[in-house]
Every structure is written in structure tokens, then in C-alpha cells.
Amino acid sequence: MLDMLGRVLKLILTRRVGETVMIGDQITVTEDGGFSAPPGSRHRRSYGGPGGGLALGKRVFIHSMRGLRSANREMDQERDPQHLRGLAHELPTTGAATTNADLFSLPLRPKKLASQSSHPETRMSNLEFLSPQNCAIALIDYQPAMYQGVQSHDRLSIFNNIQILAKTAKLFGIPTVISTVAKDSFSGPFMPEVTEIFPDHKVIDRTSMNSWLDAKFRDAVHATGRKKLVVAGLWTEACVLFPTLDLLKEGYEVYVPADACGDLSVEAHNRSMDRMTQAGAVPITSLQFTFELQQDWARTATYNGVMEILKTHSPYGIQVRFSKWALGEHASEAGTSSRP
């Protein structure tokens, strides 16, 4: 193996015309600096010029990024060189005998992850800010039995952060879906600190861990008319992860406030967040949701409501109280200007 690697590196680095190296078959450096192989070789065509490459079955042996671009132009293949960073050295799947050459080949076109959409408009939409006009929120399973299992976070932190989400949704008029699992038979009611904010909301009770399997939950989400959905719940590895994957498959853009979710362990929460992010969900925090909707302190219609949320549920509330005490009740981040 090491001997073969040395010969490959020698070919790449020296590129002396006429020099050959054995990589399953004989390969020769041509006068124009490219590669060639004898008739009948499994290396079906060669690509000339400095930085060229040699086809190995359905693959190309590449010794530089320039060669990759050159080879792909000749083969009429589109490639994004940045994808090289995530490529694995894959072996042929044709059933043919594997040679050492396979260990030094790259697929012409890497497989995309689910999150690497081929539609630019989908990727760009994640750069669009959440706003009162484009998003909805689903709050799932904040119930006594579910809280008891949380070991990934301080429960009081989650208790405050879910209220940040709920009060922000109410303040900005965000369509809100609330759901429980086995409310009467096992888990208990949704925390009243949230349901009292939405006294007219019907809480959707389910038996499924995956809320998306429940027809009433799906109907409620569809009824919001929004394609950006903030999803928070207990526990992360089931009640958040499962519907998130289904929502992504349905074409929704999902945002997960990680600090308002919790799980049986730190590992369980973190790995679930990783999986959702890799699938295409966007991780956020609870106050990030609030600030993203407010955007400007001069938006007076919601300014006082945001400040009340901060005073009640965040350490910044201490600073707010101090500023009001020291500077007077007129103290405001908005200054003297205003914006609707």
C-alpha cells in the first residue's frame, strides 16, 4: 500500500513525460501533461493538460482542484468545488474487483445532504428574518410528566424560556398551536402559565409521540397558512425531532429554539439538535425569536411588551429596572424616535 502511494505521489509531483505508474493498469503522463491509459484499460478516457485527471470506471483520478474543474468541463458535469470538503472516498458499487486505484478516486458528483437543497430559493429563504407576517409556532408537551424527565437543562430555565416564546407569540400575533400527549391518562395538563396566555385556544391532545401523525395537529398547522414554523417541546429527541423531520419533508422551514427544549440527558438533547440541523432545521434561542420579531427598539407598538418579557424572564430585567430607577420611567433603548 505504501509503495503504491509513493508511486502515485511521484507521478503527481514529477509529471515527467512518458513516465508510467501501475494503479491497477498502466498509466502514462502524456506530452501535454495529462494522463493516458493503454487500449482496453478499465480507465476509459483520459483528460489532458496540466491539472488533468484520468477516469477510473465512473470516477476520475484528480491531483488538483484545477484538474477537477478541467475534467468536469470535458465531461459536461457541473460541480461546486466547495463540496469537496465533505466528500468521502467511496468505493465502486458495480461489483467489479476493487483495486488500489479506488482508494484515490473521487465521485464526479457527491450526494447532497437533505439540507443541501437544489433550489436556491429554498436556501435563501432561511436568510429571511422571521416576522409576524411569515411564521407560526407550535408548543408541544410542556406537561408535568415530561418536565420530570428533563436532565439536559435546568428546568426553571426551560420554564422561563417557553414563557418567553408564548408571550412573544401573543404580543406579535403569531399563529400558535398547542398540543399535549396523554393529558388525562398520564402526563397531566399543559402548563397553565402558557395556556392562560391563550384562553381561547383548544389544546390538541394526542397519543402519538410524533405530533405530525395526529390529524388535528396537522390541520392546525396547515390552518396557520405559514411555511416557517417555530417548534418547541419536551422532549427534544422525540416530541421535537419527529415532527420536525416530517415538517421538513412536507416543505416547511423549521426553527427550533434549543434553550426552550429539554431531554433526558445533555447528550440526547445535543444529538437531537444535531440531527435536526443536519436535516435542514434552523436552531435559534427563545430571546432570539423575540428580538427577531422586534428588530428595532423604536417600534413602540410592541416595545413595552418586549421589555416586560425581559424583566420577567431574563437576567436583563435587572438592568431594565435599574435604568428606570436611575434615569426615570422615560428611559428607553428607543431614544426619542419611534417606528410603528
Short mmCIF file of C-alpha atoms in Angstrom, two decimals:
data_model
loop_
_atom_site.label_atom_id
_atom_site.label_comp_id
_atom_site.label_asym_id
_atom_site.label_seq_id
_atom_site.Cartn_x
_atom_site.Cartn_y
_atom_site.Cartn_z
CA MET A 1 0.00 0.00 0.00
CA LEU A 2 2.73 2.47 0.97
CA ASP A 3 4.77 1.52 -2.11
CA MET A 4 1.79 2.19 -4.38
CA LEU A 5 1.10 5.50 -2.65
CA GLY A 6 4.69 6.56 -3.22
CA ARG A 7 4.40 5.81 -6.92
CA VAL A 8 1.16 7.77 -7.20
CA LEU A 9 2.66 10.79 -5.46
CA LYS A 10 5.74 10.56 -7.67
CA LEU A 11 3.56 10.63 -10.77
CA ILE A 12 1.60 13.60 -9.48
CA LEU A 13 4.56 15.64 -8.30
CA THR A 14 7.12 15.00 -11.06
CA ARG A 15 4.83 14.62 -14.11
CA ARG A 16 7.70 13.52 -16.38
CA VAL A 17 6.52 12.81 -19.93
CA GLY A 18 6.43 9.12 -20.70
CA GLU A 19 6.66 8.03 -17.07
CA THR A 20 4.27 5.28 -16.09
CA VAL A 21 2.82 4.02 -12.87
CA MET A 22 0.76 0.93 -12.10
CA ILE A 23 -2.57 1.62 -10.41
CA GLY A 24 -4.48 -1.47 -11.39
CA ASP A 25 -3.47 -0.64 -15.03
CA GLN A 26 -0.57 1.20 -16.60
CA ILE A 27 -0.99 5.00 -16.66
CA THR A 28 1.29 7.29 -18.65
CA VAL A 29 1.95 11.02 -18.41
CA THR A 30 1.34 12.45 -21.90
CA GLU A 31 3.26 15.23 -23.65
CA ASP A 32 0.63 17.84 -22.81
CA GLY A 33 0.89 16.97 -19.13
CA GLY A 34 -2.26 14.89 -18.97
CA PHE A 35 -2.74 11.17 -18.37
CA SER A 36 -3.40 8.27 -20.73
CA ALA A 37 -4.01 4.54 -20.37
CA PRO A 38 -3.48 1.64 -22.79
CA PRO A 39 -6.33 0.38 -25.05
CA GLY A 40 -8.75 -1.85 -23.20
CA SER A 41 -7.84 -0.40 -19.82
CA ARG A 42 -10.57 -0.03 -17.24
CA HIS A 43 -9.57 3.66 -17.18
CA ARG A 44 -11.87 4.53 -20.02
CA ARG A 45 -10.74 8.00 -21.05
CA SER A 46 -8.05 10.48 -20.22
CA TYR A 47 -8.11 14.22 -19.69
CA GLY A 48 -5.20 16.16 -20.98
CA GLY A 49 -3.44 19.32 -19.91
CA PRO A 50 -1.83 20.34 -16.67
CA GLY A 51 -4.13 19.61 -13.79
CA GLY A 52 -5.90 16.87 -15.75
CA GLY A 53 -7.29 13.62 -14.48
CA LEU A 54 -7.92 10.05 -15.50
CA ALA A 55 -11.27 8.28 -15.49
CA LEU A 56 -11.37 5.20 -13.30
CA GLY A 57 -14.57 3.48 -14.37
CA LYS A 58 -17.15 6.09 -13.42
CA ARG A 59 -14.63 8.08 -11.38
CA VAL A 60 -11.79 10.43 -12.10
CA PHE A 61 -8.35 10.36 -10.52
CA ILE A 62 -7.71 14.03 -9.68
CA HIS A 63 -4.49 15.54 -8.40
CA SER A 64 -5.63 19.15 -8.12
CA MET A 65 -8.74 21.30 -7.91
CA ARG A 66 -7.83 22.66 -11.34
CA GLY A 67 -7.87 19.15 -12.69
CA LEU A 68 -11.30 18.58 -11.21
CA ARG A 69 -12.71 21.62 -12.95
CA SER A 70 -10.98 20.72 -16.22
CA ALA A 71 -12.21 17.12 -16.16
CA ASN A 72 -15.74 18.11 -15.33
CA ARG A 73 -15.89 20.67 -18.13
CA GLU A 74 -14.89 17.99 -20.62
CA MET A 75 -17.48 15.60 -19.22
CA ASP A 76 -20.19 18.29 -19.23
CA GLN A 77 -20.68 17.88 -15.48
CA GLU A 78 -21.47 20.71 -13.12
CA ARG A 79 -19.66 20.71 -9.82
CA ASP A 80 -19.26 23.04 -6.90
CA PRO A 81 -15.63 22.71 -5.72
CA GLN A 82 -16.69 23.63 -2.20
CA HIS A 83 -18.42 20.26 -1.95
CA LEU A 84 -15.01 18.62 -1.98
CA ARG A 85 -14.72 19.45 1.72
CA GLY A 86 -17.43 16.97 2.58
CA LEU A 87 -16.60 14.18 0.14
CA ALA A 88 -15.82 10.68 1.27
CA HIS A 89 -13.57 8.30 -0.65
CA GLU A 90 -16.24 5.93 -1.87
CA LEU A 91 -15.55 2.53 -3.41
CA PRO A 92 -17.26 1.35 -6.63
CA THR A 93 -20.60 -0.35 -6.23
CA THR A 94 -20.62 -2.12 -9.61
CA GLY A 95 -19.49 -5.43 -8.22
CA ALA A 96 -16.18 -5.18 -10.07
CA ALA A 97 -12.98 -6.13 -8.31
CA THR A 98 -11.68 -3.29 -6.16
CA THR A 99 -8.15 -2.10 -6.89
CA ASN A 100 -5.87 0.29 -5.06
CA ALA A 101 -6.90 2.93 -7.58
CA ASP A 102 -10.34 3.09 -5.97
CA LEU A 103 -8.77 4.43 -2.80
CA PHE A 104 -7.58 7.50 -4.71
CA SER A 105 -10.73 8.31 -6.65
CA LEU A 106 -13.49 10.81 -6.01
CA PRO A 107 -17.11 10.60 -7.18
CA LEU A 108 -17.85 13.02 -10.00
CA ARG A 109 -20.98 14.28 -8.28
CA PRO A 110 -21.31 13.97 -4.48
CA LYS A 111 -24.60 13.01 -2.92
CA LYS A 112 -26.37 16.01 -1.41
CA LEU A 113 -27.50 16.04 2.18
CA ALA A 114 -31.19 16.64 2.71
CA SER A 115 -30.35 20.16 3.87
CA GLN A 116 -28.47 20.94 0.64
CA SER A 117 -31.49 21.83 -1.45
CA SER A 118 -31.06 22.11 -5.20
CA HIS A 119 -33.44 25.08 -5.21
CA PRO A 120 -31.66 28.39 -4.46
CA GLU A 121 -34.91 29.98 -3.32
CA THR A 122 -35.21 27.41 -0.51
CA ARG A 123 -31.70 28.07 0.73
CA MET A 124 -32.19 31.81 0.52
CA SER A 125 -35.45 31.68 2.49
CA ASN A 126 -33.51 30.65 5.58
CA LEU A 127 -31.78 34.03 5.33
CA GLU A 128 -35.12 35.79 5.58
CA PHE A 129 -35.91 37.07 9.06
CA LEU A 130 -38.81 35.65 10.99
CA SER A 131 -41.59 38.22 11.11
CA PRO A 132 -45.16 38.49 12.43
CA GLN A 133 -46.30 38.02 8.83
CA ASN A 134 -44.39 34.88 7.85
CA CYS A 135 -44.19 32.44 10.79
CA ALA A 136 -46.23 30.34 13.19
CA ILE A 137 -45.26 28.46 16.35
CA ALA A 138 -46.05 25.02 17.80
CA LEU A 139 -45.63 24.38 21.54
CA ILE A 140 -45.61 20.68 22.36
CA ASP A 141 -45.94 18.70 25.61
CA TYR A 142 -44.94 21.15 28.35
CA GLN A 143 -46.59 18.91 30.93
CA PRO A 144 -45.65 17.75 34.46
CA ALA A 145 -44.64 14.21 33.47
CA MET A 146 -42.45 15.49 30.64
CA TYR A 147 -40.74 18.08 32.85
CA GLN A 148 -39.88 15.35 35.36
CA GLY A 149 -37.69 13.58 32.82
CA VAL A 150 -35.65 16.64 31.83
CA GLN A 151 -32.00 16.37 32.86
CA SER A 152 -30.32 18.26 29.99
CA HIS A 153 -31.14 21.75 31.32
CA ASP A 154 -32.15 23.46 34.49
CA ARG A 155 -35.93 23.00 34.39
CA LEU A 156 -36.52 26.54 35.62
CA SER A 157 -34.60 27.82 32.60
CA ILE A 158 -36.88 25.90 30.24
CA PHE A 159 -39.88 27.04 32.30
CA ASN A 160 -38.89 30.67 31.66
CA ASN A 161 -37.92 30.21 28.04
CA ILE A 162 -41.17 28.58 26.99
CA GLN A 163 -42.99 31.55 28.53
CA ILE A 164 -40.77 33.88 26.52
CA LEU A 165 -41.87 32.08 23.36
CA ALA A 166 -45.55 32.07 24.31
CA LYS A 167 -45.68 35.71 25.40
CA THR A 168 -43.75 36.79 22.30
CA ALA A 169 -46.16 34.90 20.07
CA LYS A 170 -49.12 36.56 21.80
CA LEU A 171 -47.55 40.03 21.65
CA PHE A 172 -46.79 39.86 17.93
CA GLY A 173 -49.93 37.98 16.91
CA ILE A 174 -48.13 34.81 15.79
CA PRO A 175 -50.47 31.89 14.95
CA THR A 176 -49.93 29.37 17.76
CA VAL A 177 -50.59 25.63 18.00
CA ILE A 178 -50.56 23.99 21.46
CA SER A 179 -50.53 20.23 21.94
CA THR A 180 -50.28 17.66 24.74
CA VAL A 181 -49.71 13.91 24.89
CA ALA A 182 -51.88 11.65 27.09
CA LYS A 183 -53.09 14.61 29.15
CA ASP A 184 -55.76 12.79 31.16
CA SER A 185 -54.26 9.31 31.30
CA PHE A 186 -50.63 10.01 32.17
CA SER A 187 -48.82 13.31 31.53
CA GLY A 188 -51.09 15.97 33.01
CA PRO A 189 -52.21 19.33 31.59
CA PHE A 190 -50.14 21.78 29.58
CA MET A 191 -48.51 24.29 31.91
CA PRO A 192 -51.11 26.94 32.82
CA GLU A 193 -48.56 29.76 32.58
CA VAL A 194 -48.85 29.27 28.82
CA THR A 195 -52.46 28.19 28.31
CA GLU A 196 -53.69 31.20 30.31
CA ILE A 197 -52.00 33.43 27.72
CA PHE A 198 -54.21 31.79 25.06
CA PRO A 199 -57.53 31.26 26.89
CA ASP A 200 -59.47 30.68 23.67
CA HIS A 201 -57.05 28.12 22.25
CA LYS A 202 -58.10 24.48 22.01
CA VAL A 203 -55.22 22.31 23.23
CA ILE A 204 -54.81 19.32 20.93
CA ASP A 205 -54.31 16.11 22.91
CA ARG A 206 -52.63 13.13 21.23
CA THR A 207 -51.45 9.60 21.87
CA SER A 208 -48.55 9.80 19.39
CA MET A 209 -45.04 10.91 20.31
CA ASN A 210 -44.85 12.39 16.83
CA SER A 211 -47.47 15.13 16.81
CA TRP A 212 -47.43 15.20 12.99
CA LEU A 213 -49.12 11.78 13.00
CA ASP A 214 -52.17 13.39 14.62
CA ALA A 215 -54.66 14.69 12.04
CA LYS A 216 -55.90 17.51 14.30
CA PHE A 217 -52.35 18.74 14.82
CA ARG A 218 -51.65 18.65 11.07
CA ASP A 219 -54.88 20.53 10.37
CA ALA A 220 -53.99 23.18 12.93
CA VAL A 221 -50.55 23.71 11.39
CA HIS A 222 -51.99 23.89 7.87
CA ALA A 223 -54.59 26.38 9.09
CA THR A 224 -51.90 28.88 10.08
CA GLY A 225 -51.09 29.40 6.41
CA ARG A 226 -47.42 29.87 7.26
CA LYS A 227 -44.43 27.91 5.88
CA LYS A 228 -41.99 28.99 8.59
CA LEU A 229 -42.73 27.12 11.79
CA VAL A 230 -41.05 27.50 15.18
CA VAL A 231 -41.23 24.16 17.02
CA ALA A 232 -40.51 23.78 20.75
CA GLY A 233 -41.29 20.93 23.09
CA LEU A 234 -40.36 18.25 25.61
CA TRP A 235 -38.51 16.02 24.88
CA THR A 236 -36.12 17.06 22.12
CA GLU A 237 -35.30 13.54 20.89
CA ALA A 238 -38.91 12.59 20.20
CA CYS A 239 -41.60 15.23 20.57
CA VAL A 240 -39.49 17.86 18.78
CA LEU A 241 -37.31 15.76 16.48
CA PHE A 242 -40.04 13.57 14.98
CA PRO A 243 -42.47 16.30 13.83
CA THR A 244 -39.54 18.44 12.69
CA LEU A 245 -38.35 15.76 10.27
CA ASP A 246 -41.87 15.29 8.92
CA LEU A 247 -42.42 19.05 8.61
CA LEU A 248 -39.20 19.39 6.64
CA LYS A 249 -40.33 16.62 4.30
CA GLU A 250 -43.62 18.49 3.84
CA GLY A 251 -41.73 21.60 2.72
CA TYR A 252 -41.91 23.64 5.93
CA GLU A 253 -38.97 25.65 7.21
CA VAL A 254 -38.50 24.68 10.85
CA TYR A 255 -36.84 26.78 13.55
CA VAL A 256 -36.05 25.11 16.88
CA PRO A 257 -35.43 27.24 20.00
CA ALA A 258 -32.90 24.93 21.63
CA ASP A 259 -32.99 26.57 25.06
CA ALA A 260 -36.73 26.01 25.38
CA CYS A 261 -36.42 22.27 24.69
CA GLY A 262 -35.07 19.61 27.01
CA ASP A 263 -34.34 15.91 27.20
CA LEU A 264 -33.32 13.02 29.44
CA SER A 265 -29.64 13.91 29.11
CA VAL A 266 -27.36 16.56 27.62
CA GLU A 267 -26.23 14.01 25.03
CA ALA A 268 -29.79 13.20 23.99
CA HIS A 269 -30.65 16.88 23.54
CA ASN A 270 -27.45 17.77 21.68
CA ARG A 271 -27.56 14.81 19.30
CA SER A 272 -31.20 15.55 18.52
CA MET A 273 -30.37 19.18 17.77
CA ASP A 274 -27.52 17.99 15.55
CA ARG A 275 -29.78 15.66 13.62
CA MET A 276 -32.44 18.32 13.05
CA THR A 277 -29.85 20.87 11.96
CA GLN A 278 -28.28 18.40 9.53
CA ALA A 279 -31.73 17.69 8.14
CA GLY A 280 -32.28 21.38 7.46
CA ALA A 281 -33.88 22.84 10.59
CA VAL A 282 -32.55 26.16 11.94
CA PRO A 283 -31.51 26.30 15.62
CA ILE A 284 -32.41 29.50 17.46
CA THR A 285 -32.95 30.64 21.05
CA SER A 286 -36.09 31.91 22.75
CA LEU A 287 -35.00 35.53 23.09
CA GLN A 288 -33.61 35.44 19.57
CA PHE A 289 -37.20 34.80 18.47
CA THR A 290 -38.33 37.84 20.46
CA PHE A 291 -35.59 40.13 19.20
CA GLU A 292 -36.00 38.99 15.60
CA LEU A 293 -39.64 40.00 15.66
CA GLN A 294 -38.98 43.33 17.41
CA GLN A 295 -35.87 44.27 15.35
CA ASP A 296 -35.97 47.94 16.37
CA TRP A 297 -36.50 49.34 19.89
CA ALA A 298 -38.26 52.30 18.28
CA ARG A 299 -41.20 50.09 17.30
CA THR A 300 -43.35 51.44 20.08
CA ALA A 301 -46.37 49.18 19.50
CA THR A 302 -44.51 46.19 20.93
CA TYR A 303 -41.65 47.85 22.85
CA ASN A 304 -43.26 47.79 26.29
CA GLY A 305 -44.40 44.22 25.85
CA VAL A 306 -40.89 43.08 24.94
CA MET A 307 -39.47 44.91 27.95
CA GLU A 308 -41.98 43.18 30.24
CA ILE A 309 -40.87 39.81 28.86
CA LEU A 310 -37.24 40.70 29.52
CA LYS A 311 -37.94 41.95 33.03
CA THR A 312 -39.92 38.84 33.96
CA HIS A 313 -37.95 36.05 32.31
CA SER A 314 -34.35 37.16 31.75
CA PRO A 315 -31.38 38.49 33.74
CA TYR A 316 -31.53 41.63 31.60
CA GLY A 317 -34.64 42.53 33.56
CA ILE A 318 -32.38 43.60 36.42
CA GLN A 319 -30.70 46.16 34.15
CA VAL A 320 -34.07 47.39 32.89
CA ARG A 321 -35.26 48.02 36.44
CA PHE A 322 -32.04 49.79 37.32
CA SER A 323 -32.20 52.07 34.28
CA LYS A 324 -35.78 53.02 35.07
CA TRP A 325 -34.79 53.76 38.67
CA ALA A 326 -31.66 55.72 37.81
CA LEU A 327 -32.87 57.61 34.74
CA GLY A 328 -36.61 57.70 35.26
CA GLU A 329 -39.50 55.85 33.68
CA HIS A 330 -38.80 57.64 30.39
CA ALA A 331 -35.53 55.65 29.97
CA SER A 332 -35.76 53.67 26.76
CA GLU A 333 -33.50 51.99 24.19
CA ALA A 334 -35.72 53.62 21.58
CA GLY A 335 -34.32 57.07 22.37
CA THR A 336 -36.58 59.86 21.17
CA SER A 337 -37.51 58.37 17.80
CA SER A 338 -40.31 55.96 17.12
CA ARG A 339 -41.25 53.42 14.48
CA PRO A 340 -44.55 51.56 14.08
#
